[in-house]
Amino acid sequence: MRRHAGLAAALLLLSSQAALAHPGHGDAAGLAQGFAHPLSGADHLLAMVAVGLLAAARGGRALWAVPLAFLGMMAVGGALGAAGIALPFVEAGIGLSVVAFGLAAVFGAGLPLAAALALVGAFAVFHGHAHGAEMPESASGLAYGLGFLAASALLHLAGIGLGLAAGRVAQGRALPFAGAAVAVAGVAVLAGGV
């Protein structure tokens, strides 16, 4: 019985390699590559989490509107980058976004929703452009885009969770501290230290 199970396992492994030779698996690779991209740099990680912190600091409709504004404009930027359309100051925009989002999280409760949406939307174009411009040639554009949007959304959710938890700690003073820490890390990103 064990010998048959071992033989069956070996056949399954061999058949899975043969199945990867057929077309259609570029989508899976593109999705995985896109998902990994926002997780590969401190600047993207910090910015995505900071968007969630800002949404939590603002509360109410901002909990869903701020991340959705970011994701929507990041998709626009990604399409520009994938199409090879140049955008000036992308790296500086990404670094500045970390500082801006961190500071916005500090003062987020008093920030009008329209201003928060405009802030994250404007900087999201830079993040999306970087993702789109760095898309591997072998990747499916749609799958790659869905991957980086999914990873970004998860990081936004992590930031929202962190922000909501921090808002309950030390009578609400921990959330501005978290935002300030992100802003300081953003200065390090701009200086090339992260």
Coordinates of N, CA, C and O in Angstrom, one line a residue:
M1 N 0.8 -1.2 0.0 CA 0.0 0.0 0.0 C 0.9 1.3 0.0 O 0.6 2.2 -0.7
R2 N 1.9 1.3 0.8 CA 2.8 2.4 0.9 C 3.5 2.6 -0.4 O 3.8 3.7 -0.9
R3 N 3.9 1.5 -1.1 CA 4.6 1.6 -2.3 C 3.7 2.2 -3.4 O 4.2 3.1 -4.2
H4 N 2.4 1.9 -3.4 CA 1.5 2.5 -4.3 C 1.3 4.0 -4.1 O 1.2 4.8 -5.0
A5 N 1.3 4.3 -2.8 CA 1.1 5.8 -2.4 C 2.3 6.5 -2.9 O 2.2 7.7 -3.4
G6 N 3.5 6.0 -2.7 CA 4.8 6.6 -3.1 C 4.8 6.8 -4.6 O 5.2 7.8 -5.2
L7 N 4.4 5.8 -5.4 CA 4.3 5.8 -6.8 C 3.3 6.9 -7.3 O 3.6 7.6 -8.2
A8 N 2.2 6.9 -6.6 CA 1.2 7.9 -7.0 C 1.7 9.3 -6.7 O 1.5 10.2 -7.6
A9 N 2.4 9.5 -5.6 CA 2.9 10.8 -5.3 C 4.0 11.2 -6.4 O 4.0 12.4 -6.8
A10 N 4.8 10.3 -6.7 CA 5.8 10.6 -7.7 C 5.2 11.0 -9.1 O 5.6 11.9 -9.8
L11 N 4.2 10.2 -9.5 CA 3.5 10.5 -10.7 C 2.8 11.9 -10.7 O 2.8 12.6 -11.7
L12 N 2.2 12.2 -9.5 CA 1.6 13.6 -9.4 C 2.6 14.7 -9.5 O 2.4 15.7 -10.2
L13 N 3.8 14.5 -8.9 CA 4.8 15.5 -9.0 C 5.3 15.6 -10.5 O 5.5 16.8 -11.0
L14 N 5.5 14.6 -11.1 CA 5.9 14.6 -12.5 C 4.9 15.2 -13.4 O 5.2 16.0 -14.3
S15 N 3.6 14.9 -13.2 CA 2.6 15.5 -14.0 C 2.4 17.0 -13.8 O 2.0 17.7 -14.7
S16 N 2.7 17.4 -12.6 CA 2.5 18.9 -12.3 C 3.6 19.6 -13.1 O 3.3 20.7 -13.6
Q17 N 4.8 19.1 -13.2 CA 5.8 19.8 -14.0 C 5.4 19.8 -15.5 O 5.6 20.8 -16.1
A18 N 4.9 18.7 -15.9 CA 4.5 18.7 -17.3 C 3.3 19.7 -17.6 O 3.2 20.4 -18.6
A19 N 2.4 19.8 -16.6 CA 1.3 20.7 -16.8 C 1.7 22.2 -16.9 O 1.1 23.0 -17.5
L20 N 2.8 22.5 -16.2 CA 3.3 23.9 -16.2 C 3.9 24.3 -17.6 O 4.1 25.4 -17.9
A21 N 4.2 23.3 -18.4 CA 4.7 23.6 -19.8 C 3.6 24.1 -20.7 O 3.9 24.6 -21.7
H22 N 2.3 23.9 -20.3 CA 1.2 24.3 -21.2 C 0.9 25.8 -20.9 O 1.2 26.4 -19.9
P23 N 0.4 26.5 -21.9 CA 0.1 27.9 -21.8 C -0.9 28.2 -20.7 O -1.7 27.3 -20.3
G24 N -0.9 29.5 -20.3 CA -1.9 29.9 -19.3 C -1.3 30.0 -17.9 O -2.0 30.6 -17.0
H25 N -0.1 29.6 -17.7 CA 0.5 29.7 -16.3 C 1.2 31.0 -16.1 O 1.6 31.3 -15.0
G26 N 1.3 31.8 -17.2 CA 1.9 33.2 -17.0 C 1.1 34.0 -16.1 O 1.6 34.9 -15.4
D27 N -0.2 33.8 -16.1 CA -1.1 34.6 -15.2 C -0.8 34.3 -13.8 O -0.7 35.2 -13.0
A28 N -0.6 33.0 -13.4 CA -0.3 32.7 -12.0 C 1.1 33.3 -11.6 O 1.2 33.8 -10.6
A29 N 2.1 33.2 -12.5 CA 3.4 33.8 -12.3 C 3.3 35.3 -12.1 O 3.8 35.9 -11.2
G30 N 2.5 35.9 -13.0 CA 2.3 37.4 -13.0 C 1.6 37.8 -11.7 O 2.0 38.8 -11.1
L31 N 0.6 37.0 -11.3 CA -0.1 37.3 -10.0 C 0.9 37.3 -8.8 O 0.9 38.2 -8.0
A32 N 1.7 36.2 -8.8 CA 2.6 36.1 -7.7 C 3.7 37.1 -7.7 O 4.1 37.7 -6.7
Q33 N 4.2 37.5 -8.9 CA 5.2 38.5 -9.0 C 4.6 39.9 -8.6 O 5.3 40.7 -7.9
G34 N 3.4 40.2 -9.0 CA 2.7 41.4 -8.7 C 2.5 41.5 -7.2 O 2.6 42.5 -6.5
F35 N 2.0 40.4 -6.6 CA 1.8 40.3 -5.2 C 3.0 40.6 -4.3 O 3.0 41.3 -3.3
A36 N 4.2 40.0 -4.8 CA 5.4 40.2 -4.1 C 6.0 41.6 -4.2 O 6.7 42.0 -3.3
H37 N 5.7 42.3 -5.2 CA 6.4 43.6 -5.5 C 6.2 44.6 -4.3 O 7.2 45.2 -3.9
P38 N 5.0 44.8 -3.9 CA 4.8 45.8 -2.8 C 5.5 45.4 -1.5 O 5.7 46.2 -0.6
L39 N 5.7 44.1 -1.3 CA 6.3 43.5 -0.1 C 7.8 43.6 -0.1 O 8.4 43.3 0.9
S40 N 8.4 44.0 -1.3 CA 9.8 43.8 -1.4 C 10.6 45.1 -1.1 O 11.8 45.1 -1.1
G41 N 9.9 46.2 -0.8 CA 10.6 47.4 -0.4 C 10.0 48.1 0.8 O 8.8 48.2 0.9
A42 N 10.9 48.6 1.6 CA 10.4 49.3 2.8 C 9.5 50.5 2.5 O 8.5 50.8 3.2
D43 N 9.8 51.2 1.4 CA 9.1 52.4 1.0 C 7.6 52.0 0.7 O 6.7 52.7 1.2
H44 N 7.4 51.0 0.0 CA 6.0 50.6 -0.4 C 5.3 50.0 0.9 O 4.2 50.3 1.1
L45 N 6.0 49.2 1.6 CA 5.4 48.6 2.9 C 4.9 49.7 3.8 O 3.8 49.7 4.3
L46 N 5.8 50.7 4.1 CA 5.5 51.8 5.0 C 4.3 52.6 4.5 O 3.4 52.9 5.2
A47 N 4.3 52.9 3.2 CA 3.3 53.7 2.6 C 1.9 53.0 2.7 O 0.9 53.6 3.0
M48 N 1.9 51.7 2.3 CA 0.6 51.0 2.3 C 0.1 50.9 3.7 O -1.1 51.1 3.9
V49 N 0.9 50.6 4.7 CA 0.4 50.5 6.1 C 0.0 51.9 6.6 O -1.0 52.1 7.3
A50 N 0.7 53.0 6.2 CA 0.4 54.3 6.6 C -1.0 54.8 6.0 O -1.7 55.5 6.7
V51 N -1.3 54.3 4.8 CA -2.7 54.6 4.3 C -3.7 54.0 5.2 O -4.7 54.6 5.5
G52 N -3.5 52.8 5.7 CA -4.4 52.2 6.7 C -4.5 53.0 8.0 O -5.5 53.1 8.5
L53 N -3.3 53.4 8.4 CA -3.3 54.2 9.7 C -4.1 55.5 9.5 O -4.8 55.9 10.4
L54 N -3.9 56.2 8.3 CA -4.6 57.4 8.0 C -6.1 57.1 8.0 O -6.9 57.8 8.6
A55 N -6.5 56.0 7.4 CA -7.9 55.7 7.3 C -8.5 55.4 8.7 O -9.6 55.9 9.1
A56 N -7.7 54.8 9.6 CA -8.2 54.5 10.9 C -8.2 55.8 11.8 O -9.1 56.0 12.6
A57 N -7.3 56.7 11.5 CA -7.2 57.9 12.3 C -8.4 58.8 11.9 O -9.1 59.4 12.8
R58 N -8.8 58.8 10.6 CA -9.9 59.6 10.2 C -11.3 58.9 10.5 O -12.2 59.6 10.9
G59 N -11.3 57.6 10.5 CA -12.5 56.8 10.9 C -13.7 57.0 9.9 O -13.6 57.6 8.9
G60 N -14.8 56.4 10.3 CA -16.0 56.5 9.5 C -15.9 56.0 8.1 O -15.3 54.9 7.9
R61 N -16.4 56.8 7.1 CA -16.3 56.4 5.7 C -14.8 56.2 5.2 O -14.6 55.5 4.3
A62 N -13.9 56.9 5.9 CA -12.5 56.9 5.5 C -12.0 55.5 5.6 O -11.0 55.1 4.9
L63 N -12.5 54.7 6.4 CA -12.0 53.3 6.6 C -12.0 52.5 5.3 O -11.2 51.7 5.1
W64 N -13.0 52.8 4.4 CA -13.0 52.1 3.1 C -12.7 53.1 2.0 O -12.1 52.7 1.0
A65 N -13.0 54.4 2.1 CA -12.8 55.3 1.0 C -11.3 55.6 0.8 O -10.9 55.7 -0.4
V66 N -10.6 55.8 1.8 CA -9.1 56.1 1.7 C -8.4 55.0 1.0 O -7.7 55.2 0.0
P67 N -8.5 53.7 1.5 CA -7.8 52.6 0.8 C -8.3 52.5 -0.7 O -7.5 52.2 -1.6
L68 N -9.6 52.6 -0.9 CA -10.1 52.5 -2.3 C -9.6 53.6 -3.2 O -9.3 53.3 -4.4
A69 N -9.5 54.8 -2.7 CA -8.9 55.9 -3.5 C -7.5 55.6 -3.9 O -7.1 55.8 -5.0
F70 N -6.7 55.1 -2.9 CA -5.3 54.7 -3.2 C -5.3 53.6 -4.2 O -4.5 53.7 -5.2
L71 N -6.0 52.6 -4.0 CA -6.0 51.4 -5.0 C -6.4 51.8 -6.4 O -5.8 51.4 -7.4
G72 N -7.4 52.7 -6.5 CA -7.9 53.1 -7.8 C -6.9 53.9 -8.5 O -6.6 53.7 -9.7
M73 N -6.2 54.9 -7.8 CA -5.2 55.7 -8.5 C -3.9 54.9 -8.7 O -3.2 55.2 -9.6
M74 N -3.7 54.0 -7.8 CA -2.5 53.1 -8.1 C -2.6 52.3 -9.3 O -1.7 52.1 -10.1
A75 N -3.9 51.9 -9.6 CA -4.1 51.1 -10.8 C -3.9 52.0 -12.1 O -3.3 51.6 -13.1
V76 N -4.3 53.3 -12.0 CA -4.0 54.2 -13.1 C -2.5 54.4 -13.3 O -2.0 54.3 -14.4
G77 N -1.8 54.6 -12.2 CA -0.3 54.8 -12.3 C 0.3 53.5 -12.8 O 1.3 53.6 -13.6
G78 N -0.2 52.3 -12.4 CA 0.4 51.1 -12.9 C 0.2 50.9 -14.4 O 1.1 50.5 -15.1
A79 N -1.0 51.3 -14.9 CA -1.2 51.3 -16.3 C -0.3 52.2 -17.1 O 0.3 51.9 -18.1
L80 N 0.0 53.4 -16.5 CA 0.9 54.4 -17.1 C 2.3 53.8 -17.2 O 3.0 53.8 -18.2
G81 N 2.8 53.2 -16.1 CA 4.1 52.6 -16.0 C 4.2 51.4 -16.9 O 5.3 51.3 -17.6
A82 N 3.2 50.5 -17.0 CA 3.3 49.4 -17.9 C 3.3 49.8 -19.3 O 3.9 49.1 -20.2
A83 N 2.7 50.9 -19.6 CA 2.6 51.4 -21.0 C 3.9 52.2 -21.4 O 4.0 52.6 -22.5
G84 N 4.8 52.4 -20.4 CA 6.0 53.0 -20.7 C 5.9 54.6 -20.7 O 6.8 55.2 -21.2
I85 N 4.8 55.1 -20.2 CA 4.6 56.5 -20.1 C 5.4 57.1 -18.9 O 5.2 56.7 -17.8
A86 N 6.4 58.0 -19.2 CA 7.2 58.5 -18.2 C 6.5 59.4 -17.2 O 5.6 60.1 -17.6
L87 N 6.9 59.3 -16.0 CA 6.3 60.2 -14.9 C 7.5 60.7 -14.1 O 8.3 59.9 -13.6
P88 N 7.7 62.0 -14.0 CA 8.9 62.5 -13.3 C 8.8 62.3 -11.8 O 7.7 62.2 -11.2
F89 N 9.9 62.2 -11.2 CA 10.1 62.2 -9.7 C 9.4 61.0 -9.0 O 8.8 61.2 -7.9
V90 N 9.3 59.9 -9.7 CA 8.6 58.7 -9.1 C 9.2 58.3 -7.7 O 8.5 58.2 -6.8
E91 N 10.5 58.1 -7.7 CA 11.1 57.7 -6.4 C 11.0 58.7 -5.3 O 10.7 58.4 -4.2
A92 N 11.1 60.0 -5.7 CA 10.9 61.1 -4.7 C 9.5 61.1 -4.2 O 9.2 61.3 -3.0
G93 N 8.5 60.9 -5.2 CA 7.1 60.9 -4.8 C 6.8 59.8 -3.9 O 6.0 59.9 -2.9
I94 N 7.4 58.6 -4.1 CA 7.2 57.5 -3.2 C 7.7 57.8 -1.8 O 7.0 57.5 -0.8
G95 N 8.9 58.3 -1.7 CA 9.5 58.6 -0.4 C 8.7 59.7 0.3 O 8.5 59.6 1.5
L96 N 8.3 60.7 -0.4 CA 7.5 61.8 0.2 C 6.2 61.3 0.6 O 5.6 61.8 1.6
S97 N 5.6 60.3 -0.1 CA 4.3 59.7 0.3 C 4.4 59.1 1.7 O 3.5 59.2 2.5
V98 N 5.5 58.5 2.0 CA 5.6 57.9 3.4 C 5.6 58.9 4.4 O 4.9 58.8 5.4
V99 N 6.3 60.0 4.2 CA 6.3 61.1 5.2 C 4.9 61.8 5.3 O 4.4 62.0 6.3
A100 N 4.3 62.0 4.1 CA 3.0 62.7 4.1 C 1.9 61.8 4.7 O 1.1 62.3 5.5
F101 N 2.0 60.5 4.4 CA 0.9 59.7 5.0 C 1.1 59.5 6.5 O 0.2 59.5 7.2
G102 N 2.4 59.5 6.9 CA 2.6 59.4 8.4 C 2.2 60.6 9.1 O 1.5 60.5 10.1
L103 N 2.5 61.8 8.5 CA 2.0 63.0 9.1 C 0.5 63.2 9.1 O -0.1 63.6 10.0
A104 N -0.1 62.7 8.0 CA -1.6 62.7 7.9 C -2.2 61.8 8.9 O -3.3 62.2 9.5
A105 N -1.6 60.7 9.2 CA -2.1 59.8 10.3 C -2.0 60.5 11.6 O -2.9 60.3 12.5
V106 N -1.0 61.3 11.8 CA -0.9 62.1 13.1 C -2.0 63.0 13.3 O -2.6 63.1 14.3
F107 N -2.4 63.7 12.2 CA -3.4 64.8 12.2 C -4.7 64.3 11.6 O -5.6 65.1 11.3
G108 N -4.8 63.0 11.3 CA -5.9 62.5 10.5 C -7.3 62.7 10.9 O -8.2 62.9 10.1
A109 N -7.5 62.8 12.2 CA -8.9 63.0 12.7 C -9.5 64.3 12.3 O -10.7 64.4 12.0
G110 N -8.6 65.3 12.1 CA -9.1 66.6 11.7 C -9.0 66.9 10.2 O -9.4 67.9 9.7
L111 N -8.5 65.9 9.5 CA -8.3 66.1 8.0 C -9.6 65.8 7.3 O -10.2 64.7 7.5
P112 N -10.1 66.8 6.5 CA -11.3 66.5 5.8 C -11.2 65.3 4.9 O -10.1 65.0 4.3
L113 N -12.2 64.5 4.7 CA -12.2 63.3 3.9 C -11.7 63.6 2.5 O -10.9 62.9 1.9
A114 N -12.2 64.7 1.9 CA -11.8 65.0 0.5 C -10.3 65.2 0.4 O -9.7 64.8 -0.5
A115 N -9.7 65.9 1.4 CA -8.3 66.1 1.5 C -7.5 64.8 1.6 O -6.5 64.6 0.9
A116 N -8.0 63.9 2.4 CA -7.4 62.6 2.6 C -7.4 61.8 1.3 O -6.4 61.2 0.9
L117 N -8.5 61.9 0.6 CA -8.7 61.1 -0.6 C -7.7 61.7 -1.7 O -7.1 61.0 -2.5
A118 N -7.7 63.0 -1.8 CA -6.8 63.7 -2.7 C -5.3 63.4 -2.4 O -4.5 63.1 -3.4
L119 N -5.0 63.4 -1.2 CA -3.6 63.2 -0.8 C -3.2 61.7 -1.2 O -2.1 61.6 -1.8
V120 N -3.9 60.8 -0.8 CA -3.5 59.4 -1.1 C -3.6 59.1 -2.6 O -2.8 58.4 -3.1
G121 N -4.6 59.7 -3.2 CA -4.8 59.4 -4.7 C -3.6 60.0 -5.5 O -3.1 59.3 -6.4
A122 N -3.1 61.2 -5.1 CA -2.0 61.8 -5.8 C -0.7 61.0 -5.7 O 0.0 60.7 -6.7
F123 N -0.4 60.6 -4.5 CA 0.8 59.8 -4.3 C 0.6 58.3 -4.8 O 1.6 57.7 -5.1
A124 N -0.6 57.8 -4.8 CA -0.8 56.5 -5.3 C -0.3 56.3 -6.7 O 0.1 55.2 -7.1
V125 N -0.4 57.4 -7.5 CA 0.0 57.3 -8.9 C 1.5 56.9 -9.0 O 1.9 56.1 -9.9
F126 N 2.3 57.5 -8.1 CA 3.7 57.2 -8.1 C 4.0 55.7 -7.8 O 4.8 55.1 -8.4
H127 N 3.3 55.3 -6.8 CA 3.4 53.9 -6.4 C 3.0 52.9 -7.5 O 3.7 52.0 -7.8
G128 N 1.9 53.2 -8.1 CA 1.4 52.4 -9.2 C 2.4 52.4 -10.4 O 2.7 51.4 -11.0
H129 N 2.9 53.6 -10.7 CA 3.8 53.7 -11.8 C 5.0 52.9 -11.6 O 5.5 52.2 -12.5
A130 N 5.6 52.9 -10.4 CA 6.7 52.1 -10.1 C 6.4 50.6 -10.3 O 7.2 49.9 -10.9
H131 N 5.3 50.2 -9.8 CA 4.9 48.8 -10.0 C 4.8 48.4 -11.4 O 5.3 47.4 -11.9
G132 N 4.1 49.3 -12.2 CA 3.9 49.0 -13.6 C 5.1 49.0 -14.4 O 5.3 48.2 -15.3
A133 N 6.0 50.0 -14.1 CA 7.3 50.1 -14.9 C 8.2 48.9 -14.6 O 9.0 48.6 -15.5
E134 N 8.1 48.3 -13.4 CA 9.0 47.2 -13.0 C 8.4 45.9 -13.3 O 8.9 44.8 -12.9
M135 N 7.2 45.8 -14.0 CA 6.6 44.6 -14.3 C 7.5 43.7 -15.2 O 8.0 44.3 -16.2
P136 N 7.7 42.5 -14.9 CA 8.5 41.6 -15.8 C 7.8 41.5 -17.1 O 6.6 41.4 -17.2
E137 N 8.6 41.4 -18.2 CA 8.1 41.3 -19.5 C 7.3 40.0 -19.7 O 6.3 40.0 -20.5
S138 N 7.6 39.0 -19.0 CA 6.9 37.7 -19.2 C 5.6 37.6 -18.4 O 4.8 36.7 -18.6
A139 N 5.3 38.6 -17.6 CA 4.1 38.6 -16.7 C 2.9 39.1 -17.5 O 3.0 40.0 -18.3
S140 N 1.8 38.5 -17.1 CA 0.5 39.0 -17.6 C 0.2 40.4 -16.9 O 0.3 40.4 -15.7
G141 N 0.0 41.4 -17.7 CA -0.3 42.7 -17.1 C -1.4 42.7 -16.1 O -1.4 43.3 -15.0
L142 N -2.5 42.1 -16.5 CA -3.7 42.1 -15.7 C -3.4 41.3 -14.4 O -3.7 41.7 -13.3
A143 N -2.8 40.1 -14.5 CA -2.5 39.3 -13.3 C -1.5 40.0 -12.4 O -1.7 40.0 -11.2
Y144 N -0.5 40.6 -13.0 CA 0.5 41.3 -12.2 C -0.2 42.5 -11.5 O 0.0 42.7 -10.3
G145 N -1.0 43.2 -12.2 CA -1.7 44.4 -11.5 C -2.6 43.9 -10.4 O -2.7 44.5 -9.4
L146 N -3.4 42.8 -10.6 CA -4.2 42.3 -9.6 C -3.4 41.9 -8.4 O -3.8 42.0 -7.2
G147 N -2.2 41.3 -8.6 CA -1.3 40.9 -7.6 C -0.9 42.1 -6.7 O -1.0 42.0 -5.5
F148 N -0.4 43.2 -7.3 CA 0.1 44.3 -6.5 C -1.1 45.0 -5.8 O -0.9 45.5 -4.8
L149 N -2.3 45.0 -6.5 CA -3.4 45.6 -5.8 C -3.8 44.8 -4.6 O -4.2 45.3 -3.5
A150 N -3.8 43.4 -4.7 CA -4.2 42.6 -3.6 C -3.2 42.7 -2.4 O -3.7 42.8 -1.3
A151 N -1.9 42.7 -2.7 CA -1.0 42.9 -1.6 C -1.1 44.2 -1.0 O -1.0 44.3 0.3
S152 N -1.3 45.3 -1.8 CA -1.5 46.6 -1.2 C -2.7 46.7 -0.3 O -2.7 47.3 0.7
A153 N -3.8 46.1 -0.8 CA -5.1 46.1 0.0 C -4.9 45.4 1.3 O -5.4 45.8 2.4
L154 N -4.1 44.3 1.3 CA -3.9 43.5 2.6 C -3.0 44.4 3.5 O -3.2 44.4 4.7
L155 N -2.0 45.1 3.0 CA -1.2 46.0 3.8 C -2.1 47.2 4.3 O -1.9 47.6 5.5
H156 N -3.0 47.7 3.5 CA -3.9 48.7 4.0 C -4.7 48.2 5.2 O -4.9 48.8 6.2
L157 N -5.2 46.9 5.1 CA -6.0 46.3 6.1 C -5.2 46.2 7.4 O -5.6 46.4 8.5
A158 N -3.9 45.8 7.2 CA -3.0 45.7 8.4 C -2.8 47.0 9.0 O -2.8 47.2 10.3
G159 N -2.7 48.1 8.2 CA -2.6 49.4 8.8 C -3.8 49.9 9.5 O -3.8 50.5 10.6
I160 N -5.0 49.5 8.9 CA -6.3 49.9 9.6 C -6.3 49.2 10.9 O -6.7 49.8 12.0
G161 N -6.0 47.9 10.9 CA -6.0 47.1 12.2 C -5.1 47.7 13.2 O -5.5 47.8 14.4
L162 N -3.9 48.0 12.8 CA -2.9 48.6 13.7 C -3.4 49.9 14.2 O -3.3 50.2 15.4
G163 N -4.0 50.7 13.3 CA -4.5 52.0 13.7 C -5.6 52.0 14.7 O -5.7 52.7 15.6
L164 N -6.5 51.1 14.4 CA -7.7 50.9 15.3 C -7.2 50.4 16.7 O -7.7 50.9 17.7
A165 N -6.2 49.5 16.7 CA -5.7 49.0 18.0 C -4.9 50.1 18.7 O -5.1 50.3 19.9
A166 N -4.1 50.9 17.9 CA -3.4 52.0 18.5 C -4.3 53.1 19.1 O -4.0 53.7 20.0
G167 N -5.4 53.2 18.4 CA -6.4 54.2 18.9 C -7.0 53.9 20.2 O -7.5 54.8 20.9
R168 N -6.9 52.6 20.6 CA -7.5 52.2 21.9 C -6.4 52.2 23.0 O -6.8 52.0 24.1
V169 N -5.2 52.4 22.6 CA -4.1 52.3 23.6 C -3.7 53.7 24.1 O -3.7 54.6 23.3
A170 N -3.5 53.8 25.3 CA -3.0 55.0 25.9 C -4.0 56.2 25.6 O -3.5 57.3 25.2
Q171 N -5.3 56.0 25.7 CA -6.3 57.0 25.5 C -6.2 57.6 24.1 O -6.3 58.8 24.0
G172 N -5.8 56.8 23.1 CA -5.8 57.3 21.8 C -4.5 57.9 21.3 O -4.4 58.4 20.2
R173 N -3.5 58.0 22.2 CA -2.3 58.7 21.9 C -1.3 57.9 21.1 O -0.3 58.4 20.6
A174 N -1.5 56.6 21.0 CA -0.6 55.7 20.4 C -0.7 55.8 18.8 O 0.3 55.6 18.1
L175 N -1.9 56.1 18.3 CA -2.1 56.3 16.9 C -1.2 57.4 16.3 O -0.5 57.2 15.3
P176 N -1.3 58.6 16.9 CA -0.4 59.7 16.4 C 1.1 59.3 16.5 O 1.9 59.6 15.6
F177 N 1.4 58.6 17.5 CA 2.8 58.1 17.7 C 3.2 57.2 16.5 O 4.3 57.3 16.0
A178 N 2.3 56.3 16.2 CA 2.6 55.4 15.0 C 2.7 56.1 13.7 O 3.6 55.9 12.9
G179 N 1.9 57.1 13.5 CA 2.0 58.0 12.3 C 3.3 58.7 12.3 O 4.0 58.8 11.3
A180 N 3.7 59.3 13.5 CA 5.0 60.0 13.5 C 6.2 59.0 13.3 O 7.1 59.4 12.6
A181 N 6.1 57.8 13.7 CA 7.2 56.8 13.5 C 7.3 56.6 12.0 O 8.4 56.4 11.4
V182 N 6.1 56.4 11.3 CA 6.1 56.2 9.8 C 6.7 57.4 9.1 O 7.5 57.3 8.2
A183 N 6.4 58.6 9.6 CA 6.9 59.9 8.9 C 8.4 59.9 9.1 O 9.1 60.2 8.2
V184 N 8.9 59.6 10.3 CA 10.4 59.5 10.5 C 11.0 58.5 9.6 O 12.1 58.7 9.0
A185 N 10.4 57.3 9.5 CA 10.9 56.3 8.6 C 10.9 56.8 7.1 O 11.8 56.5 6.4
G186 N 9.9 57.6 6.8 CA 9.9 58.2 5.4 C 11.0 59.1 5.2 O 11.6 59.1 4.1
V187 N 11.4 59.9 6.2 CA 12.6 60.7 6.0 C 13.8 59.9 5.8 O 14.7 60.2 4.9
A188 N 13.9 58.7 6.5 CA 15.0 57.8 6.2 C 15.0 57.2 4.8 O 16.0 57.0 4.2
V189 N 13.8 56.9 4.3 CA 13.6 56.4 2.9 C 14.2 57.5 2.0 O 14.9 57.2 1.0
L190 N 13.8 58.7 2.2 CA 14.2 59.8 1.3 C 15.7 60.0 1.4 O 16.3 60.4 0.3
A191 N 16.3 59.8 2.5 CA 17.7 60.0 2.7 C 18.5 58.7 2.2 O 19.7 58.7 2.1
G192 N 17.8 57.7 1.8 CA 18.4 56.5 1.3 C 18.8 55.5 2.3 O 19.5 54.6 2.0
G193 N 18.3 55.7 3.5 CA 18.7 54.8 4.6 C 17.9 53.6 4.8 O 18.2 52.7 5.6
V194 N 16.8 53.5 4.1 CA 15.9 52.3 4.3 C 15.8 51.6 2.9 O 15.7 52.2 1.9

